[in-house]
Coordinates of C-alpha atoms in Angstrom, one line a residue:
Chain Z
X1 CA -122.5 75.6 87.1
X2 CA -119.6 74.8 85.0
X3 CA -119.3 77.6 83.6
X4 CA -120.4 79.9 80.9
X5 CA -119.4 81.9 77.8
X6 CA -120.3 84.9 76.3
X7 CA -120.5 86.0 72.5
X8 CA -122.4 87.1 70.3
X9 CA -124.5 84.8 67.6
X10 CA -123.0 86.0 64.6
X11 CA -119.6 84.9 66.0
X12 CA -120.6 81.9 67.0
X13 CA -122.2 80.9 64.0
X14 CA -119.1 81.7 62.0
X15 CA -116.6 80.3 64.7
X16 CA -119.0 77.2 63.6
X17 CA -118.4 77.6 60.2
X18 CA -114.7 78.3 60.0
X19 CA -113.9 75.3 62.0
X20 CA -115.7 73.1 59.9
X21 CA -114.3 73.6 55.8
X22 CA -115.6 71.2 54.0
X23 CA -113.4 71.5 50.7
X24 CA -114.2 69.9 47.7
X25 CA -112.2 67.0 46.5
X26 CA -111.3 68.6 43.3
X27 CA -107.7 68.6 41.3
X28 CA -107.5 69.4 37.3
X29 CA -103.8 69.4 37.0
X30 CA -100.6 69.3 38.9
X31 CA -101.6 71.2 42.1
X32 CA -103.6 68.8 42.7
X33 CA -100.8 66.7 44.0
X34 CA -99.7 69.0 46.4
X35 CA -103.6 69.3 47.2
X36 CA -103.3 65.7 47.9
X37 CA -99.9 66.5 50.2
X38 CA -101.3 69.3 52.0
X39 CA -104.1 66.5 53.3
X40 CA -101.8 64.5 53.9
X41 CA -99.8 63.5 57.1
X42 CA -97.3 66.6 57.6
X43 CA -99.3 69.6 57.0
X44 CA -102.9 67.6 57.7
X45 CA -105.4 70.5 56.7
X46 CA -107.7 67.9 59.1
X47 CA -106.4 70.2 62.0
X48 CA -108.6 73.1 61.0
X49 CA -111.8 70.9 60.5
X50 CA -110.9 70.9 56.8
X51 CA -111.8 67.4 55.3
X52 CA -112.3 66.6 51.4
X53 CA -116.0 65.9 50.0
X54 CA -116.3 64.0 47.3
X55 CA -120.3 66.2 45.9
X56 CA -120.1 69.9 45.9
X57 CA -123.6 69.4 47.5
X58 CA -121.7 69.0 50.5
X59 CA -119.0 71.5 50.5
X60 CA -118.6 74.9 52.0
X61 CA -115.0 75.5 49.4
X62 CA -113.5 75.1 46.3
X63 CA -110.3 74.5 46.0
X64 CA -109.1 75.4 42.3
X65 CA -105.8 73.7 41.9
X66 CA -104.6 73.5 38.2
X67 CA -105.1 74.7 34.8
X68 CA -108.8 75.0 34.1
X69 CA -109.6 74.9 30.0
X70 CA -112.2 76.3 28.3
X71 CA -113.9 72.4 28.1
X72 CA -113.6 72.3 31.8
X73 CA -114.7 76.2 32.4
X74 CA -118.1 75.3 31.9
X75 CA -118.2 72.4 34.6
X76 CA -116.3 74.5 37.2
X77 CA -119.3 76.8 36.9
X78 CA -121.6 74.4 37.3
X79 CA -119.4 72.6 40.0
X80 CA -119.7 76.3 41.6
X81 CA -123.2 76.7 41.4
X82 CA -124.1 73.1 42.9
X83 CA -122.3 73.9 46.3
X84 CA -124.1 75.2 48.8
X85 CA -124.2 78.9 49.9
X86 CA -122.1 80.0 52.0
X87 CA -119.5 79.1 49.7
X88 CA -115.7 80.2 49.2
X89 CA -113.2 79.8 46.5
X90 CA -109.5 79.4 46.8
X91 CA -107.6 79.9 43.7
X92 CA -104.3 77.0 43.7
X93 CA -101.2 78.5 41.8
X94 CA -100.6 80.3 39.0
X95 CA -102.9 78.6 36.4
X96 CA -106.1 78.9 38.2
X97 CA -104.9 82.6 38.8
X98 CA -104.2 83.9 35.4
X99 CA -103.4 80.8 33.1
X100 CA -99.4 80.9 34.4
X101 CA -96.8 79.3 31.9
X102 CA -100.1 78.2 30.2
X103 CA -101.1 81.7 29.0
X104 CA -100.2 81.1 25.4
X105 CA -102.2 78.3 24.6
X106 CA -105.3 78.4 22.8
X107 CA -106.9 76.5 25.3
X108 CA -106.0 77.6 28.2
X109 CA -108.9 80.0 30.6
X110 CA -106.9 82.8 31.6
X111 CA -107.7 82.8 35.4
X112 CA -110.8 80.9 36.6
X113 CA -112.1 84.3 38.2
X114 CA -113.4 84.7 34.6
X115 CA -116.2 82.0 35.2
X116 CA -116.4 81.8 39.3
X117 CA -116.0 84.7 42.5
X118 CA -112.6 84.0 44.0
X119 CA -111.9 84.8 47.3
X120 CA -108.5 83.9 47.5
X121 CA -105.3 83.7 45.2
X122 CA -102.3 81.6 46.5
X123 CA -99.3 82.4 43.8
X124 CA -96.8 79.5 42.9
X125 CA -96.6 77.0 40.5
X126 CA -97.3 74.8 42.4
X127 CA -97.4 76.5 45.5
X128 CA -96.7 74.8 48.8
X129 CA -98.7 72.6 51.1
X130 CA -97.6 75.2 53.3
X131 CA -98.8 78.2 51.2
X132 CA -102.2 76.3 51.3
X133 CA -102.5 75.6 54.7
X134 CA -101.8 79.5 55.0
X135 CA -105.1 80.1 53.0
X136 CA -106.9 78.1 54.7
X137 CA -106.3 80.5 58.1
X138 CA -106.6 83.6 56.5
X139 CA -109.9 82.2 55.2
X140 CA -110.8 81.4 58.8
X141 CA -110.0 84.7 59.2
X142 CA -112.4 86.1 56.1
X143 CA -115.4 83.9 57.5
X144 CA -114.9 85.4 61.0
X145 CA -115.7 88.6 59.5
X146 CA -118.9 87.5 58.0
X147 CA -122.1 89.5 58.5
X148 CA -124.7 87.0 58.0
X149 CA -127.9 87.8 60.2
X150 CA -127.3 91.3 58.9
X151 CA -127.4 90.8 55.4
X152 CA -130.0 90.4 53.2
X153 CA -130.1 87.6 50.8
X154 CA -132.0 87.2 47.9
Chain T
X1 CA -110.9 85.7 19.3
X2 CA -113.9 85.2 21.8
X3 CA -116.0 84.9 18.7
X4 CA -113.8 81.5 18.3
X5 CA -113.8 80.3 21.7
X6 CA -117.3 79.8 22.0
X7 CA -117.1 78.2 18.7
X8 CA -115.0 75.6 20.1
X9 CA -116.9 75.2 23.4
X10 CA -120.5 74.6 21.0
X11 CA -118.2 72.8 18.9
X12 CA -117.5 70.4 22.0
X13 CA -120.9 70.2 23.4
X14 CA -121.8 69.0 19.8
X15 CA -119.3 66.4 20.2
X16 CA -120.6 64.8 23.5
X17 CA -124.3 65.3 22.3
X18 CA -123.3 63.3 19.0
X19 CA -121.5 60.6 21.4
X20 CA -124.6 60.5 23.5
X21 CA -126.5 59.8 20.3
X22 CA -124.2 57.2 19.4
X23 CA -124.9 55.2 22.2
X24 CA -128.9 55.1 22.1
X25 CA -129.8 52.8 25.3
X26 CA -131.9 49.9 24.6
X27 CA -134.1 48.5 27.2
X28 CA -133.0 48.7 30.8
X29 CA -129.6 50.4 29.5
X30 CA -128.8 53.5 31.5
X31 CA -126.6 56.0 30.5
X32 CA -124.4 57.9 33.3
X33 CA -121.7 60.0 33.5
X34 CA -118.3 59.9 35.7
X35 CA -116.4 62.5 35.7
X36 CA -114.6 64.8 35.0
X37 CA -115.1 65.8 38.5
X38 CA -114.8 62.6 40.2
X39 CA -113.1 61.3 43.2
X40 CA -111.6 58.2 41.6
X41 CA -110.4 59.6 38.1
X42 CA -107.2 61.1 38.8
X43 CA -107.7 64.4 38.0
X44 CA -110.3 65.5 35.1
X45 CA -111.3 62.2 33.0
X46 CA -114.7 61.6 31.6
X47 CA -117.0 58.6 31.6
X48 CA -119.7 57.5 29.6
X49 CA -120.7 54.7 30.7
X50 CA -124.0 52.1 29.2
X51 CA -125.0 50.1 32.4
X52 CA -127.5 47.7 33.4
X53 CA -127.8 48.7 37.2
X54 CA -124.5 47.9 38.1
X55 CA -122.8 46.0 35.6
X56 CA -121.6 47.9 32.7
X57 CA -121.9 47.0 29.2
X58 CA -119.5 49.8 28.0
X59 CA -117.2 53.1 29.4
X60 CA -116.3 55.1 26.9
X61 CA -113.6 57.6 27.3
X62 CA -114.2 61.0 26.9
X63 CA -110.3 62.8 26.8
X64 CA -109.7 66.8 26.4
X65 CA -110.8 68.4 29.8
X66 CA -106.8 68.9 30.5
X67 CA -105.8 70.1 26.5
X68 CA -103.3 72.8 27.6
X69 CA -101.7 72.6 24.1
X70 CA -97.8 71.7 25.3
X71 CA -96.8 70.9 22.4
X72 CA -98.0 73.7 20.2
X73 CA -95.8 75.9 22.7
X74 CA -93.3 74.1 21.8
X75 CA -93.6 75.2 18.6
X76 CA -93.0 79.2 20.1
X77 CA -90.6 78.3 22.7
X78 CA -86.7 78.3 22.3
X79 CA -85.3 74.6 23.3
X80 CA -84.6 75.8 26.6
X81 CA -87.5 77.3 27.3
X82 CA -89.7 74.4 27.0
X83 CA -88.1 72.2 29.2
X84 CA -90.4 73.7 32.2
X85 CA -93.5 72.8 29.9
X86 CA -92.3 69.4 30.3
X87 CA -92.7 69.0 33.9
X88 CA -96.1 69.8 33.4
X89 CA -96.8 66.8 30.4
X90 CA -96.4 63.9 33.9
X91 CA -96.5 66.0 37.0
X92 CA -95.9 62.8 38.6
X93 CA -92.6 61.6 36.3
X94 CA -91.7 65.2 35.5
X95 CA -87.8 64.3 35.8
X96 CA -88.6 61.4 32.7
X97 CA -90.3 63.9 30.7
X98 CA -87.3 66.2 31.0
X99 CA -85.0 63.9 30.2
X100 CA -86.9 62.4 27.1
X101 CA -86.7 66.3 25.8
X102 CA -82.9 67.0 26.8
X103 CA -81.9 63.5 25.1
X104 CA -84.0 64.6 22.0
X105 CA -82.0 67.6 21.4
X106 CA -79.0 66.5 22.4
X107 CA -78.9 63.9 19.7
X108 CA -80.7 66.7 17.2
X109 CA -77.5 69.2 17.9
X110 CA -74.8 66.5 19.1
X111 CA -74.1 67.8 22.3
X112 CA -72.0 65.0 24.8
X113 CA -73.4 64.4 28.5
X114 CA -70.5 64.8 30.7
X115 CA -70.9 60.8 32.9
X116 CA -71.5 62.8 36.4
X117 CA -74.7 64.7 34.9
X118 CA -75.8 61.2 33.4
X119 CA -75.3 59.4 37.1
X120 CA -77.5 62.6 38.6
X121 CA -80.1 62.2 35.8
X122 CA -80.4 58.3 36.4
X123 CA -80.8 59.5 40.8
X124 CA -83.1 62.2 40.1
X125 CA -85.5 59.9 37.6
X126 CA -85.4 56.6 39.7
X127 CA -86.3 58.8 42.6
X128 CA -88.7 60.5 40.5
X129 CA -90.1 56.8 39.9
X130 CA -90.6 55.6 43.4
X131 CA -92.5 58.8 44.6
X132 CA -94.8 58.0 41.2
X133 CA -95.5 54.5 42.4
X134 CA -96.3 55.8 46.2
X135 CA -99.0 58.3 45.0
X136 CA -100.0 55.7 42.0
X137 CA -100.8 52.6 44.6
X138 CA -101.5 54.9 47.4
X139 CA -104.2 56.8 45.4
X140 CA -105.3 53.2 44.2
X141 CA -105.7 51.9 47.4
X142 CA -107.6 54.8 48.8
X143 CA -110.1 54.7 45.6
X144 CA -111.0 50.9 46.4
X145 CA -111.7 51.9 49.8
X146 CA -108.1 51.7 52.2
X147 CA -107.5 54.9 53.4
X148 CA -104.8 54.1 55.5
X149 CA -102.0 52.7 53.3
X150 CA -102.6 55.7 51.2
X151 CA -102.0 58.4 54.2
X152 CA -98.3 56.7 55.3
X153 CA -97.4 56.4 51.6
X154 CA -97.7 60.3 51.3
X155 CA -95.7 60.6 54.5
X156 CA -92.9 58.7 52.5
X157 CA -93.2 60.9 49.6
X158 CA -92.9 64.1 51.9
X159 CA -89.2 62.3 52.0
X160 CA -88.7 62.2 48.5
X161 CA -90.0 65.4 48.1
X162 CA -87.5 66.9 50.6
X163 CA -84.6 65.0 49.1
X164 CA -85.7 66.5 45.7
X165 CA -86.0 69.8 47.2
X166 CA -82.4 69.7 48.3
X167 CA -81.2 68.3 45.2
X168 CA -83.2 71.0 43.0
X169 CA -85.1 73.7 44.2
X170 CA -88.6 72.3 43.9
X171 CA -91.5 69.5 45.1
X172 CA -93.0 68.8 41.8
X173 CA -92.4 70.6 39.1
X174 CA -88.5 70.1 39.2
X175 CA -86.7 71.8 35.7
X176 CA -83.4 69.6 36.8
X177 CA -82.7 68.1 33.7
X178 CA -81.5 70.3 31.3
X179 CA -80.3 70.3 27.8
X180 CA -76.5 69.3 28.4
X181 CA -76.8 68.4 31.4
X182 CA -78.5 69.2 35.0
X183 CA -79.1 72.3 36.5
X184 CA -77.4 71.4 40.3
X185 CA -74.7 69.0 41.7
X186 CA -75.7 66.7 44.4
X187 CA -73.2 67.2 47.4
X188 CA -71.9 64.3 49.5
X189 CA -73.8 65.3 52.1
X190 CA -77.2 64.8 50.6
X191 CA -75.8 61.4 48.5
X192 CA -75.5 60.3 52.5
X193 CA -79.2 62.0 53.1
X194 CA -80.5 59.6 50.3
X195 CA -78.8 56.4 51.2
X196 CA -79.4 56.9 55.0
X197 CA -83.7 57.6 53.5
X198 CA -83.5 54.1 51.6
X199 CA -82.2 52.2 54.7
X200 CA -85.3 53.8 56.3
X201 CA -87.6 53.1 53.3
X202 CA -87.0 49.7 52.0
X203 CA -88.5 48.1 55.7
X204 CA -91.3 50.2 55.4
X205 CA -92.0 48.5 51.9
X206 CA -92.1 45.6 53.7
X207 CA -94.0 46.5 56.5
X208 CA -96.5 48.3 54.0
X209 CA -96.9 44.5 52.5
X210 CA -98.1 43.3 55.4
X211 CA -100.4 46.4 56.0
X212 CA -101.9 46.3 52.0
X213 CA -100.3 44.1 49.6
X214 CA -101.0 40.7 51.4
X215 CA -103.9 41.7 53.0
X216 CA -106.6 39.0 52.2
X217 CA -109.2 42.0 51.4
X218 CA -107.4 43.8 49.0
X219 CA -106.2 40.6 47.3
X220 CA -109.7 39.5 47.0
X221 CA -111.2 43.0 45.7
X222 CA -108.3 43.2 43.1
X223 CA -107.4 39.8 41.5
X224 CA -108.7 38.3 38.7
X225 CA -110.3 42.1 38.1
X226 CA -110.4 43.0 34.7
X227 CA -106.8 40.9 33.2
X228 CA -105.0 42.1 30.4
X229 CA -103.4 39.2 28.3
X230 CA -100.1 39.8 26.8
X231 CA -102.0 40.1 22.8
X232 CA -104.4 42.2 24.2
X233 CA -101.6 44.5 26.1
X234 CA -99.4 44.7 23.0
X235 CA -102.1 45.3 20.3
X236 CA -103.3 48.2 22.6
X237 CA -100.0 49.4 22.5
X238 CA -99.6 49.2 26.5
X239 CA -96.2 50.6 28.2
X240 CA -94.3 50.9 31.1
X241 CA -95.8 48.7 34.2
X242 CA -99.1 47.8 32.6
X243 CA -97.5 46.2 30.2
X244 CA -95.0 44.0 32.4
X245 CA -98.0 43.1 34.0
X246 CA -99.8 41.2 31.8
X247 CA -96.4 39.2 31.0
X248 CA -94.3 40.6 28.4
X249 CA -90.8 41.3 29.5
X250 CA -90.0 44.8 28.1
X251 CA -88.6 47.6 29.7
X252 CA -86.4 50.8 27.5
X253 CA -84.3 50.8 30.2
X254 CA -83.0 47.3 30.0
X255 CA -83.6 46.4 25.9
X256 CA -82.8 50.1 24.7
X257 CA -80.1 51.4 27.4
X258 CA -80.3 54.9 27.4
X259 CA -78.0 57.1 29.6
X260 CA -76.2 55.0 31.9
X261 CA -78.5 52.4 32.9
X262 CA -76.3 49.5 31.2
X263 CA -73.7 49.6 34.1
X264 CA -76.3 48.5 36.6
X265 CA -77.3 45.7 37.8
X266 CA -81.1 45.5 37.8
X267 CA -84.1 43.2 37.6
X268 CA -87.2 43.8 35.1
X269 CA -90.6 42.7 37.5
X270 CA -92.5 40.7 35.3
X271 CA -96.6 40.0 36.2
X272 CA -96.6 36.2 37.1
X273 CA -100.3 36.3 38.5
X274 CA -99.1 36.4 41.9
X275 CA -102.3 36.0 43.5
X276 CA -105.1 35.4 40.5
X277 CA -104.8 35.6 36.9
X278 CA -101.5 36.8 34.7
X279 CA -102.5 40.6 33.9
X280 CA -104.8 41.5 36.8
X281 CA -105.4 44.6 38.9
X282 CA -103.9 43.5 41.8
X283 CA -100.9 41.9 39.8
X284 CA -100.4 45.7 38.2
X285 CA -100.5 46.5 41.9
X286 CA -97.8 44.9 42.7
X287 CA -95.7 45.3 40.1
X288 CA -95.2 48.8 40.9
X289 CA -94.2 47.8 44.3
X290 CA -91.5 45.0 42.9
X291 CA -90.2 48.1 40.8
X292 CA -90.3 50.6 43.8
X293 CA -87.8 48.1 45.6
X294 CA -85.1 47.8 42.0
X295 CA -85.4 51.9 41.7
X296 CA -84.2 51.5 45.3
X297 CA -81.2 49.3 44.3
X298 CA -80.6 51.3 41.3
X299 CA -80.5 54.4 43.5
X300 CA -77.5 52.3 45.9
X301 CA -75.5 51.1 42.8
X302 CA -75.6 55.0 41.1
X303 CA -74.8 56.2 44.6
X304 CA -71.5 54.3 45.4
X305 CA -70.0 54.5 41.9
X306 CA -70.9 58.4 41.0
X307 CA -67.7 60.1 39.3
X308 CA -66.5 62.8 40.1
X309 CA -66.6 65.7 36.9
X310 CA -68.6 68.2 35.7
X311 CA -72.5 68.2 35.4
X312 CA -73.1 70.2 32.6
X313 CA -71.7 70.1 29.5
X314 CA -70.6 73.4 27.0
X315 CA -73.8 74.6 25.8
X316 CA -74.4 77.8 23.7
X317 CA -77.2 80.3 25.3
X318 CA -79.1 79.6 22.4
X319 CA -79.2 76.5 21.0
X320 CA -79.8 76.6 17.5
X321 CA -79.4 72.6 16.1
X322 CA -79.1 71.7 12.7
X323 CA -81.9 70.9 10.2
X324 CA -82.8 67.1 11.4
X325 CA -85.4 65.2 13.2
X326 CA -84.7 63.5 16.4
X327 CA -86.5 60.5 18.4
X328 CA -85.5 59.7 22.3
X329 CA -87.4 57.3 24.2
X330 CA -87.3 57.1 27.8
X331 CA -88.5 54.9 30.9
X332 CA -90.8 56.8 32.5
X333 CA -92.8 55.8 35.7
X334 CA -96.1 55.9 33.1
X335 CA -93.9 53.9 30.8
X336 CA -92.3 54.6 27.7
X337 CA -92.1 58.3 26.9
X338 CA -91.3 59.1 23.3
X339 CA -90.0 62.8 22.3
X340 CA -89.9 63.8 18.4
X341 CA -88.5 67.0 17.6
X342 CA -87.8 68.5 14.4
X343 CA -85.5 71.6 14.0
X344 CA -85.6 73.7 10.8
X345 CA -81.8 75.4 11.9
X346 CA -83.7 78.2 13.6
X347 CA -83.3 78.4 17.8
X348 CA -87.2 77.1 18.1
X349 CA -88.3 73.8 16.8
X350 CA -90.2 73.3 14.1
X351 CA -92.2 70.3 15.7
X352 CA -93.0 69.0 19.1
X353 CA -94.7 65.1 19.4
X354 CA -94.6 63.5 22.8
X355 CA -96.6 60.5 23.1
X356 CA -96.8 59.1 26.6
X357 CA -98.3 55.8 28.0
X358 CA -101.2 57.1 29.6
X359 CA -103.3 57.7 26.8
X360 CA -102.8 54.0 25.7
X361 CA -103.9 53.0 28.7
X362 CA -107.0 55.5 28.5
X363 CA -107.8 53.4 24.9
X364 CA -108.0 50.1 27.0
X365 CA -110.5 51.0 29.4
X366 CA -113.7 50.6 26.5
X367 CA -112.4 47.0 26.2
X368 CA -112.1 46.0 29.3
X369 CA -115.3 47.3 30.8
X370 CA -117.3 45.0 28.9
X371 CA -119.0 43.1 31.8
X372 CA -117.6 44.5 34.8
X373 CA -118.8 46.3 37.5
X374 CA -119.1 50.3 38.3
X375 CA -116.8 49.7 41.3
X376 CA -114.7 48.0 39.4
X377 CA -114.1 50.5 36.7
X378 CA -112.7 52.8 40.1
X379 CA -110.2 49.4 40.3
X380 CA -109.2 49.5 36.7
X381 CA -108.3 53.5 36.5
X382 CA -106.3 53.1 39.5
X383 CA -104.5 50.1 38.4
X384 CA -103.8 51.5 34.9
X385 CA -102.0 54.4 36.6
X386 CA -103.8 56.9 34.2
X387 CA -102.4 60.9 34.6
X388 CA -105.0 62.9 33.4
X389 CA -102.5 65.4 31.4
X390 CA -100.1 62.9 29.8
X391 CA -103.5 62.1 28.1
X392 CA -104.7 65.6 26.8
X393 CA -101.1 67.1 26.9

């Protein structure tokens, strides 16, 4: 014997799940650069199984970073509703929060919570790789909570 | 108000059902759509493109997904107040943007640059520029298929980013260059940080040569893809890099010095067809990495013979300029950024027009994808450098 462990199978289902993120590969504005930085080699969002997909087919989050407008609204929904449930959305700054500096404009959707379920905000504009990388654990965090085999889905 | 808003969205749908009508397919013509969520379009561009299996007979561009409306704000803004939303028009050039604003209204209410804030404008932008190149060639090479020299040309711009940091505040979105002037002065101590990073950067442009540029896959994918001849370039109105690459020797910062640019001594990269044909993918490519190295002499030169003074010259609160119109034109990393702004005497102006290279560059893309292949459209967005909101603005 080598060994054993003991848990239960709702935790190890979701210690599966939070240790595998597959985010979508997704950037509308300038958060989307420091999307591209957070993957990247300092802060490496690879160290909490968190690699980009290029299809929402294959993606367990969404990663809003930028300004979403009222043309691109409707294909964020339908980005949404492609992915795969479970799914999780992280709103990126200040313009996928509430429309930020861009609240003014005509075109502008004033927070993309208006067209998709959010389950986390990160404030900045941008905000930092690190601020990011911070979501990402307190989304680990979320999942581990998850009640799976004892809801009912329809 | 909502009433209107879905107005506009049918109104758009309309649009793209027209365009999809436009282009009936005949035969064995299929029509597909890339984008706007698309690994390979830098940020939210659309496709339409009319192919026969692989080889396209036409991409048309589809622009708008990224309208934020910048310059309408403008038009409800103070002068000092929209000099954030210009970080936001190039989120990758967003000290050139600045600048092209500042200059505008500095000419529009005369207002004299003290020379230290000019020397920290021409730092900030050139660093500006060589962190633009990184992610440009870096996010080329990754959408061609080399992950690699993509990954250790972000670890450079982490640099840059920190240096930038120091210098103002901020990563990305900087607000450094401001109407008179710049917001911070650049200790010695950091003027040491950035000469001591370009010792440490210029051999890894070197040794990022031998990883990428000369690599005899990557010159084989990219030239001879897709070239650009000098007519072609300037009739499409091509700036900045795309347009030294197909051969015509043109560069704002050289034939219309702005700032302090005339007192350095600088080379313009020209495309030469270094591996293929004059005006190719891989000769934009490297263009932008010939350019990388003179930002990196400019940065020296600026460096060593930076006076000493004050960085900001006497501006009122409120700037309220004279009735006029202004133009500036600046060297951006995209190219050349044009700023007009009117002023009706009041402390907002009257008119905000900012044209910027990339949605030139979008214009090309129909031309040029007559023939070619899918996976070589992916070659020619990278190439052409094309940010998705210097297009919609």
């Amino acid at each position: 014997m080598d060994g054993f462990l003991l848990t239960t199978t709702e935790e190890f289902l979701n210690w599966n799940r939070k240790s595998s993120i597959w985010y979508l590969l997704f950037a509308s504005a300038c958060c989307g650069i420091e999307l591209m930085q957070t993957g990247g080699p300092r802060t490496d969002l690879d160290r909490f199984g968190a690699v980009p997909r290029a299809t929402p087919r294959q993606a367990d989050l969404m990663i809003v970073a930028g300004t979403i407008t009222y043309k691109m609204a409707e294909r964020v929904r339908l980005l949404y509703e492609q992915m795969a449930e479970p799914r999780y959305v992280i709103s990126m700054g200040s313009c996928a929060n509430c429309g930020g500096l861009f609240q003014s404009s005509y075109s502008v959707l004033k927070g993309v919570d208006k067209v998709i379920p959010v389950d986390l905000y990160i404030p900045g504009c941008p905000p930092r790789p690190e601020a990011l990388a911070d979501a990402v654990v307190k989304l680990q965090a979320k999942m581990m909570k998850e009640k799976y085999l004892r809801t009912v889905r329809a | 108000m909502q009433q209107r808003k879905i107005a506009m969205v049918k109104q758009e749908l309309k649009d793209l059902h027209e365009l999809k009508q436009l282009y009936q397919p005949v035969a064995d013509e299929m029509l597909v759509n890339m984008g706007p969520q698309h690994p390979s379009t830098h940020g939210v561009l659309n496709f339409l493109l009319v192919t026969d299996g692989e080889v396209m007979h036409k991409a048309v561009a589809h622009v708008g997904y990224l309208h934020r409306g910048i310059e309408k704000i403008g038009e409800a803004v103070e002068y000092n107040g929209f000099v954030p939303f210009t970080d936001r028009v190039d989120y990758l050039a967003a000290m050139s943007a600045n600048q092209g604003f500042a200059m505008a209204v500095e000419k529009l209410a005369s207002i004299q640059v003290p020379e230290r804030a000019e020397y920290l404008r021409v730092i900030a932008t050139e660093l500006n520029r060589i962190a633009s190149h990184l992610v440009a060639n870096g996010a080329m090479a990754m959408d061609i298929g080399a992950f690699t020299p993509f990954v250790h040309w972000l670890k450079e711009r982490e640099f840059v980013n920190d240096l930038m940091e120091e210098l103002c505040g901020a990563r990305l979105t900087y607000n450094y260059i401001r109407i008179g002037g710049v917001a911070f002065d650049c200790g010695k101590e950091l003027a040491e940080k950035i000469v001591k990073w370009i010792d440490h950067f210029e051999p890894m442009v070197d040794e990022f040569d031998r990883l990428i540029t000369n690599n005899e896959i990557f010159v084989q994918r990219l030239a001879n893809v897709s070239p650009i001849s000098a007519e072609e370039a300037m009739s499409y109105n091509l700036v900045g890099p795309n347009l030294r690459a197909s051969g015509v020797d043109w560069d704002i910062r050289r034939d219309v010095p702005y700032s302090v640019y005339s007192k350095f001594d600088f080379k313009i990269p020209v495309g030469k067809g270094f591996r293929g044909t004059v005006g190719d993918c891989y000769d934009r490519f490297v263009l932008r990495i010939l350019e990388i190295r003179e930002s990196c002499k400019i940065l020296r030169q600026a460096l060593a013979t930076m006076p000493e003074g004050e960085i900001m010259a006497k501006v009122p609160k409120t700037i309220k300029p004279p009735k006029g119109e202004a133009i500036a034109r600046v060297e951006s990393a995209r190219g050349e950024l044009f700023y007009y702004v009117v002023s009706d005497g009041s402390s907002k102006p009257l008119r905000v027009k900012i044209r910027a290279g990339s949605f030139t560059a979008m214009s090309i893309i129909e031309h040029l994808s007559k023939g070619v292949m899918i996976a070589d459209l992916v070659a020619i967005i990278g190439s052409l450098d094309v940010v998705a909101p210097e297009v919609d603005r």
